[in-house]
Coordinates of C-alpha atoms and ligand atoms in Angstrom, one line a residue:
M15 CA 146.5 51.8 184.4
S16 CA 146.0 51.6 188.5
G17 CA 146.3 47.8 189.3
E18 CA 143.3 49.0 191.8
N19 CA 140.9 50.4 189.5
L20 CA 138.5 47.8 188.4
I21 CA 136.1 49.3 186.4
M22 CA 137.5 52.5 184.6
S23 CA 135.5 54.9 182.9
S24 CA 138.0 56.8 180.3
V25 CA 135.4 59.5 180.5
N26 CA 134.1 60.3 184.1
G27 CA 137.5 59.0 185.4
V28 CA 137.1 55.5 188.0
S29 CA 133.4 54.7 188.0
S30 CA 133.2 51.8 190.6
I31 CA 134.9 49.1 192.3
R32 CA 132.6 45.7 192.5
P33 CA 134.7 43.3 192.6
E34 CA 133.4 41.7 195.9
I35 CA 130.3 41.1 192.6
A36 CA 132.3 39.1 191.2
L37 CA 134.2 36.6 194.6
N38 CA 130.4 36.3 195.8
G39 CA 128.8 35.8 192.3
L40 CA 131.1 32.8 192.3
A41 CA 130.2 31.4 195.7
N42 CA 127.0 31.4 194.5
G43 CA 127.5 28.5 192.3
L44 CA 130.3 28.4 190.1
K45 CA 130.7 25.1 191.4
S46 CA 130.5 23.1 188.2
N47 CA 128.9 19.6 188.1
G48 CA 129.4 18.8 184.8
I49 CA 127.5 18.4 181.4
N50 CA 123.0 18.3 183.2
G51 CA 125.4 17.7 185.6
H52 CA 125.8 13.7 184.7
H53 CA 129.7 14.6 183.8
E54 CA 132.1 14.2 186.6
H55 CA 135.3 15.2 185.3
T56 CA 135.2 19.0 184.8
N57 CA 138.6 20.0 184.4
G58 CA 137.8 22.5 186.1
V59 CA 140.7 25.0 186.6
D60 CA 141.0 26.4 189.7
H61 CA 142.8 29.7 188.5
K62 CA 146.0 32.6 190.9
H63 CA 144.8 35.4 190.0
A64 CA 147.6 38.7 189.9
N65 CA 147.0 39.3 194.2
G66 CA 148.2 35.7 194.4
H67 CA 144.4 34.6 195.2
K68 CA 142.9 31.8 194.4
H69 CA 139.3 31.6 193.4
A70 CA 136.7 29.4 192.6
T71 CA 136.7 26.6 190.5
V72 CA 135.8 27.4 186.8
D73 CA 135.6 24.1 184.4
P74 CA 135.4 26.0 180.8
R75 CA 133.0 23.6 179.9
N76 CA 130.2 23.9 181.4
Y77 CA 127.4 26.1 180.4
D78 CA 126.2 26.8 183.8
D79 CA 129.7 27.8 184.4
I80 CA 130.4 30.1 181.5
I81 CA 126.7 31.7 181.9
R82 CA 127.4 32.8 185.9
L83 CA 130.3 34.3 184.9
A84 CA 129.8 36.1 182.4
E85 CA 126.8 37.3 184.7
V86 CA 129.1 37.6 187.4
I87 CA 131.8 40.1 184.5
R88 CA 127.8 42.0 183.7
N89 CA 128.0 42.8 187.6
M90 CA 130.9 44.1 187.5
V91 CA 130.9 46.8 185.2
D92 CA 127.7 48.9 184.1
L93 CA 126.9 48.4 180.8
K94 CA 125.0 51.4 178.9
E95 CA 123.6 48.7 176.3
S96 CA 124.6 44.9 175.8
P97 CA 127.6 45.0 173.0
T98 CA 126.4 42.9 169.7
I99 CA 130.1 43.8 168.3
G100 CA 133.0 41.5 169.7
V101 CA 136.8 42.3 169.0
I102 CA 139.3 40.6 169.9
C103 CA 142.7 41.9 169.1
G104 CA 145.6 40.3 167.9
S105 CA 149.3 40.8 168.8
G106 CA 149.9 43.7 168.7
L107 CA 146.5 45.3 167.8
G108 CA 145.2 46.5 170.9
D109 CA 145.4 49.5 170.7
L110 CA 141.6 49.8 169.4
A111 CA 140.9 49.4 172.3
D112 CA 142.4 52.7 174.3
L113 CA 139.9 54.5 171.2
L114 CA 136.3 53.0 173.5
V115 CA 134.7 56.3 174.1
D116 CA 132.8 56.2 177.6
K117 CA 134.9 52.7 178.8
Q118 CA 135.6 50.4 180.6
V119 CA 137.6 48.5 181.4
V120 CA 138.4 44.9 183.8
P121 CA 141.6 43.5 183.3
Y122 CA 141.8 39.6 183.4
T123 CA 143.1 38.9 186.3
K124 CA 140.1 40.5 188.9
I125 CA 138.0 37.6 186.3
P126 CA 137.2 34.7 188.5
G127 CA 138.5 32.2 186.8
F128 CA 139.4 34.3 183.8
P129 CA 142.8 32.9 181.4
Q130 CA 146.4 34.7 182.3
T131 CA 147.6 36.2 178.5
S132 CA 150.9 35.6 178.9
V133 CA 152.7 37.0 175.1
V134 CA 154.0 40.6 175.1
G135 CA 151.5 42.6 172.9
H136 CA 148.0 41.2 174.1
K137 CA 147.7 43.4 177.8
G138 CA 144.4 41.4 179.1
N139 CA 142.2 43.5 179.5
L140 CA 138.3 43.6 178.7
V141 CA 136.9 46.4 177.3
F142 CA 133.5 47.9 177.0
G143 CA 132.3 51.1 175.5
Y144 CA 132.0 52.4 171.8
L145 CA 133.0 52.5 168.7
S146 CA 132.1 54.6 165.5
G147 CA 128.5 55.1 167.7
K148 CA 128.5 51.6 168.4
Y149 CA 128.4 49.6 172.3
V150 CA 131.7 47.0 171.2
M151 CA 132.9 44.5 174.1
C152 CA 136.6 44.0 173.4
L153 CA 139.3 41.6 174.2
Q154 CA 142.5 43.0 174.6
G155 CA 144.7 39.9 174.3
R156 CA 143.7 36.7 173.2
F157 CA 144.9 33.3 174.4
H158 CA 146.6 31.2 172.8
P159 CA 146.4 27.3 173.1
Y160 CA 150.8 27.0 173.5
E161 CA 149.8 29.3 176.2
H162 CA 147.3 27.3 178.3
D163 CA 148.7 24.0 177.2
M164 CA 146.0 23.3 174.5
D165 CA 143.3 24.0 176.1
L166 CA 141.4 25.0 173.3
V167 CA 137.6 25.2 175.3
L168 CA 139.7 27.8 178.1
C169 CA 140.8 30.0 174.9
T170 CA 137.7 30.3 173.5
M171 CA 135.6 30.2 176.7
P172 CA 136.0 34.1 176.0
V173 CA 133.8 34.5 172.7
R174 CA 131.4 32.1 174.7
I175 CA 130.9 35.2 177.2
M176 CA 130.4 37.4 174.2
H177 CA 127.7 35.3 173.3
H178 CA 126.0 35.2 176.1
L179 CA 126.2 39.2 176.7
G180 CA 124.4 39.6 173.2
V181 CA 127.5 39.9 170.5
K182 CA 126.5 39.0 167.2
T183 CA 129.1 39.9 165.3
M184 CA 133.2 39.8 166.2
I185 CA 135.1 41.0 164.5
V186 CA 138.9 38.9 165.2
S187 CA 142.7 40.1 164.2
N188 CA 145.8 38.6 164.5
A189 CA 149.3 39.1 163.9
A190 CA 150.4 36.8 160.8
G191 CA 153.0 35.6 158.6
G192 CA 152.6 36.8 155.1
I193 CA 153.7 33.7 151.9
N194 CA 151.6 34.9 149.4
H195 CA 154.4 36.2 146.9
K196 CA 152.3 39.7 146.8
F197 CA 152.3 39.7 150.6
N198 CA 154.1 43.4 152.0
Y199 CA 154.4 43.5 155.5
G200 CA 152.5 45.9 156.7
D201 CA 150.1 44.9 154.5
L202 CA 146.0 43.6 155.7
M203 CA 144.3 40.0 154.3
I204 CA 140.9 39.8 154.7
I205 CA 140.6 36.6 155.5
K206 CA 137.8 34.2 153.4
D207 CA 138.7 30.7 155.0
H208 CA 141.0 28.9 157.0
V209 CA 143.0 26.2 157.9
F210 CA 143.1 25.2 161.4
M211 CA 146.1 22.5 161.6
P212 CA 145.5 21.7 165.4
G213 CA 141.6 21.0 165.3
L214 CA 142.8 18.5 161.7
V215 CA 143.8 16.9 164.4
G216 CA 142.0 16.6 167.1
F217 CA 142.6 19.8 168.9
S218 CA 139.1 21.3 168.5
P219 CA 137.1 23.7 171.4
L220 CA 134.7 21.7 170.0
V221 CA 135.9 17.8 171.2
G222 CA 134.5 16.2 174.4
L223 CA 130.9 16.0 175.0
N224 CA 128.9 18.8 173.9
D225 CA 126.1 20.8 175.7
P226 CA 123.5 21.3 172.7
R227 CA 123.0 24.7 174.6
F228 CA 126.5 25.8 173.5
G229 CA 125.3 24.6 169.7
A230 CA 125.5 21.5 166.9
R231 CA 127.6 19.5 168.5
F232 CA 128.6 19.4 164.2
V233 CA 129.5 22.7 163.2
S234 CA 129.1 24.0 159.0
V235 CA 131.7 26.1 158.7
H236 CA 131.8 26.4 154.7
D237 CA 130.8 30.1 155.0
A238 CA 133.1 30.7 159.0
Y239 CA 133.9 34.2 157.1
D240 CA 131.0 36.0 156.4
K241 CA 130.4 36.9 152.3
Q242 CA 128.8 40.6 153.0
L243 CA 131.6 41.6 155.2
R244 CA 134.6 40.7 153.2
N245 CA 132.9 42.9 150.7
M246 CA 132.0 45.4 152.7
A247 CA 135.5 45.9 154.1
R248 CA 137.2 46.0 150.6
R249 CA 135.5 48.2 149.5
I250 CA 136.3 50.4 153.2
A251 CA 140.4 49.2 152.6
D252 CA 140.2 50.8 148.8
E253 CA 137.8 53.5 149.9
E254 CA 140.8 54.4 153.2
D255 CA 143.4 53.4 150.4
I256 CA 144.6 50.7 152.8
R257 CA 146.4 47.8 150.7
A258 CA 144.3 44.4 151.3
H259 CA 143.8 41.6 150.5
E260 CA 141.9 39.0 151.1
G261 CA 143.1 35.1 151.3
I262 CA 143.6 32.1 153.3
Y263 CA 145.1 32.0 156.8
V264 CA 146.6 28.5 157.9
M265 CA 146.6 28.4 161.9
S266 CA 150.1 26.0 163.4
G267 CA 150.3 25.0 167.2
G268 CA 153.2 27.1 167.8
P269 CA 154.9 28.5 169.2
Q270 CA 157.9 27.7 167.6
Y271 CA 157.8 29.8 163.7
E272 CA 157.0 27.7 161.5
S273 CA 160.3 26.4 159.4
P274 CA 160.7 26.6 155.8
A275 CA 160.0 23.4 154.9
E276 CA 156.6 24.3 156.9
V277 CA 156.2 27.0 154.9
K278 CA 156.6 25.5 151.8
L279 CA 153.6 22.5 153.2
Y280 CA 151.5 25.4 154.1
K281 CA 151.7 27.6 150.2
V282 CA 151.6 24.4 148.5
L283 CA 148.1 23.8 150.5
G284 CA 147.2 27.2 149.6
A285 CA 147.4 28.7 152.1
D286 CA 148.2 33.1 152.3
A287 CA 148.9 33.8 155.7
L288 CA 150.1 32.2 158.6
G289 CA 149.7 32.1 162.6
M290 CA 149.1 30.7 166.1
S291 CA 145.4 31.6 166.8
T292 CA 142.3 32.4 165.5
C293 CA 140.4 30.0 163.9
H294 CA 140.2 28.2 166.9
E295 CA 137.8 31.4 168.4
V296 CA 136.2 31.2 165.3
T297 CA 134.7 27.5 165.3
V298 CA 133.1 28.9 168.7
A299 CA 131.4 32.1 166.8
R300 CA 130.4 29.8 164.5
Q301 CA 129.4 27.5 167.0
C302 CA 127.3 30.0 168.2
G303 CA 125.8 31.5 165.3
I304 CA 128.2 34.4 165.6
R305 CA 129.1 35.9 162.4
V306 CA 132.5 35.8 161.8
F307 CA 134.6 39.4 160.0
G308 CA 138.8 37.8 160.4
F309 CA 141.5 40.2 158.9
S310 CA 145.4 39.1 159.2
L311 CA 147.9 42.6 159.5
I312 CA 150.7 41.1 157.7
T313 CA 153.8 41.1 160.2
N314 CA 156.8 39.8 158.6
I315 CA 157.2 37.7 155.2
G316 CA 157.4 32.8 155.6
N317 CA 160.9 32.4 154.6
D318 CA 160.7 29.0 152.3
D319 CA 164.5 28.8 151.7
A320 CA 166.3 26.7 153.7
D321 CA 169.6 28.0 152.5
T322 CA 168.3 31.7 153.2
S323 CA 168.6 32.6 156.7
V324 CA 165.9 34.8 157.6
E325 CA 165.0 35.2 161.1
V326 CA 161.3 35.8 163.1
S327 CA 160.6 37.1 166.2
H328 CA 157.7 38.9 168.2
E329 CA 159.6 42.0 167.8
E330 CA 159.6 42.3 164.9
V331 CA 155.8 40.5 164.4
L332 CA 155.1 43.7 167.5
E333 CA 157.2 46.5 165.5
T334 CA 155.6 45.8 162.5
A335 CA 151.9 45.7 164.3
K336 CA 152.5 48.6 165.9
E337 CA 153.8 50.8 162.7
A338 CA 150.3 49.6 161.3
S339 CA 148.3 50.3 164.0
V340 CA 146.6 53.5 162.8
R341 CA 145.9 52.4 159.8
A342 CA 143.6 49.3 161.5
C343 CA 143.1 51.2 163.9
R344 CA 140.8 53.0 161.2
F345 CA 140.0 49.9 158.9
V346 CA 138.1 48.1 161.4
S347 CA 135.9 51.6 163.2
R348 CA 135.1 51.7 159.6
I349 CA 134.1 48.6 159.7
V350 CA 132.1 49.6 162.7
E351 CA 130.8 52.1 161.2
N352 CA 129.1 49.9 158.4
L353 CA 127.6 47.7 160.4
Ligands
R1P413 O1 148.0 36.1 166.6 P1 148.5 37.1 167.2 O2 147.3 36.8 168.2 O3 148.2 38.3 166.3 O4 149.5 36.4 167.4 C1 150.1 36.4 166.4 O5 152.0 36.8 167.3 C2 152.2 35.3 168.0 C3 154.2 35.3 167.1 O6 154.4 36.5 166.8 C4 151.2 34.5 168.2 O7 150.7 34.5 169.2 C5 150.8 34.9 166.8 O8 149.0 34.0 166.6

């Protein structure tokens, strides 16, 4: 895709290029004063885009900034309707966004104040379009805390933007290492619950002053992964003959893979698969009342024996994800069809 084509339609070709709206939109207000105006320390981030231009400051902690940025995005595309379904694509799982019909693609590099992706397999596009007849908004590339100095608020900004644009249900996917002995390469795991390791030690996107407009100060995550959606997904996996388990995902901070002793620790904790994402996004989604369905693609098997040399690599993760991509896309399409 050409970097010049800000907004593309797969059906009609390039529809329009409107970067000036984005920049004017920012000039009109993305100078934050913090929560309700009395939070002086904004933590704003001056983002430089690929073209070297510096954009206005966006403070991911400031509610008004988020709303304005969401409106800037809305003005960059010609939304067919409100997207009620949001999808976050995991490593190597971005092909789904390419399947959208009547799609419009906004590269993150063109969105003022938006973080950028740096992990291979995360393209860095916001994609709007139809999937199984439903209008969806897809993050083709996510923000891992380890890429962004553990700034979890910044990494979850897109979830709050999704919410403002109308998303009611979020489907979140990831590539993960299997630690349940029943799991095999290429299996899917429907996430039943999670262990948010960074969150347990204070790296939560909800840490800091809470603007009540974002949602509650104290968020219950006892039912984070919607049971009805999980049941529906299990039925679909059966119908489609897709090997899918249900299990617990643990998020570690990364970016180093886990040592054998850490893999053992996570097993003892009761986890079934491990990765470096998802929990922060789900936490914010629950704060704003978005229903969540999550699944992992098992791309490698965690090794808990220090005397056995098993090297994990991101290349291996991407390779397995590629092989399973068609299956994963079918799975998500069927879920969306049933929403
Ligand atoms: O969780 P996703 O984005 O799928 O990526 C996974 O793959 C990378 C490691 O190979 C880590 O970023 C891990 O979290």
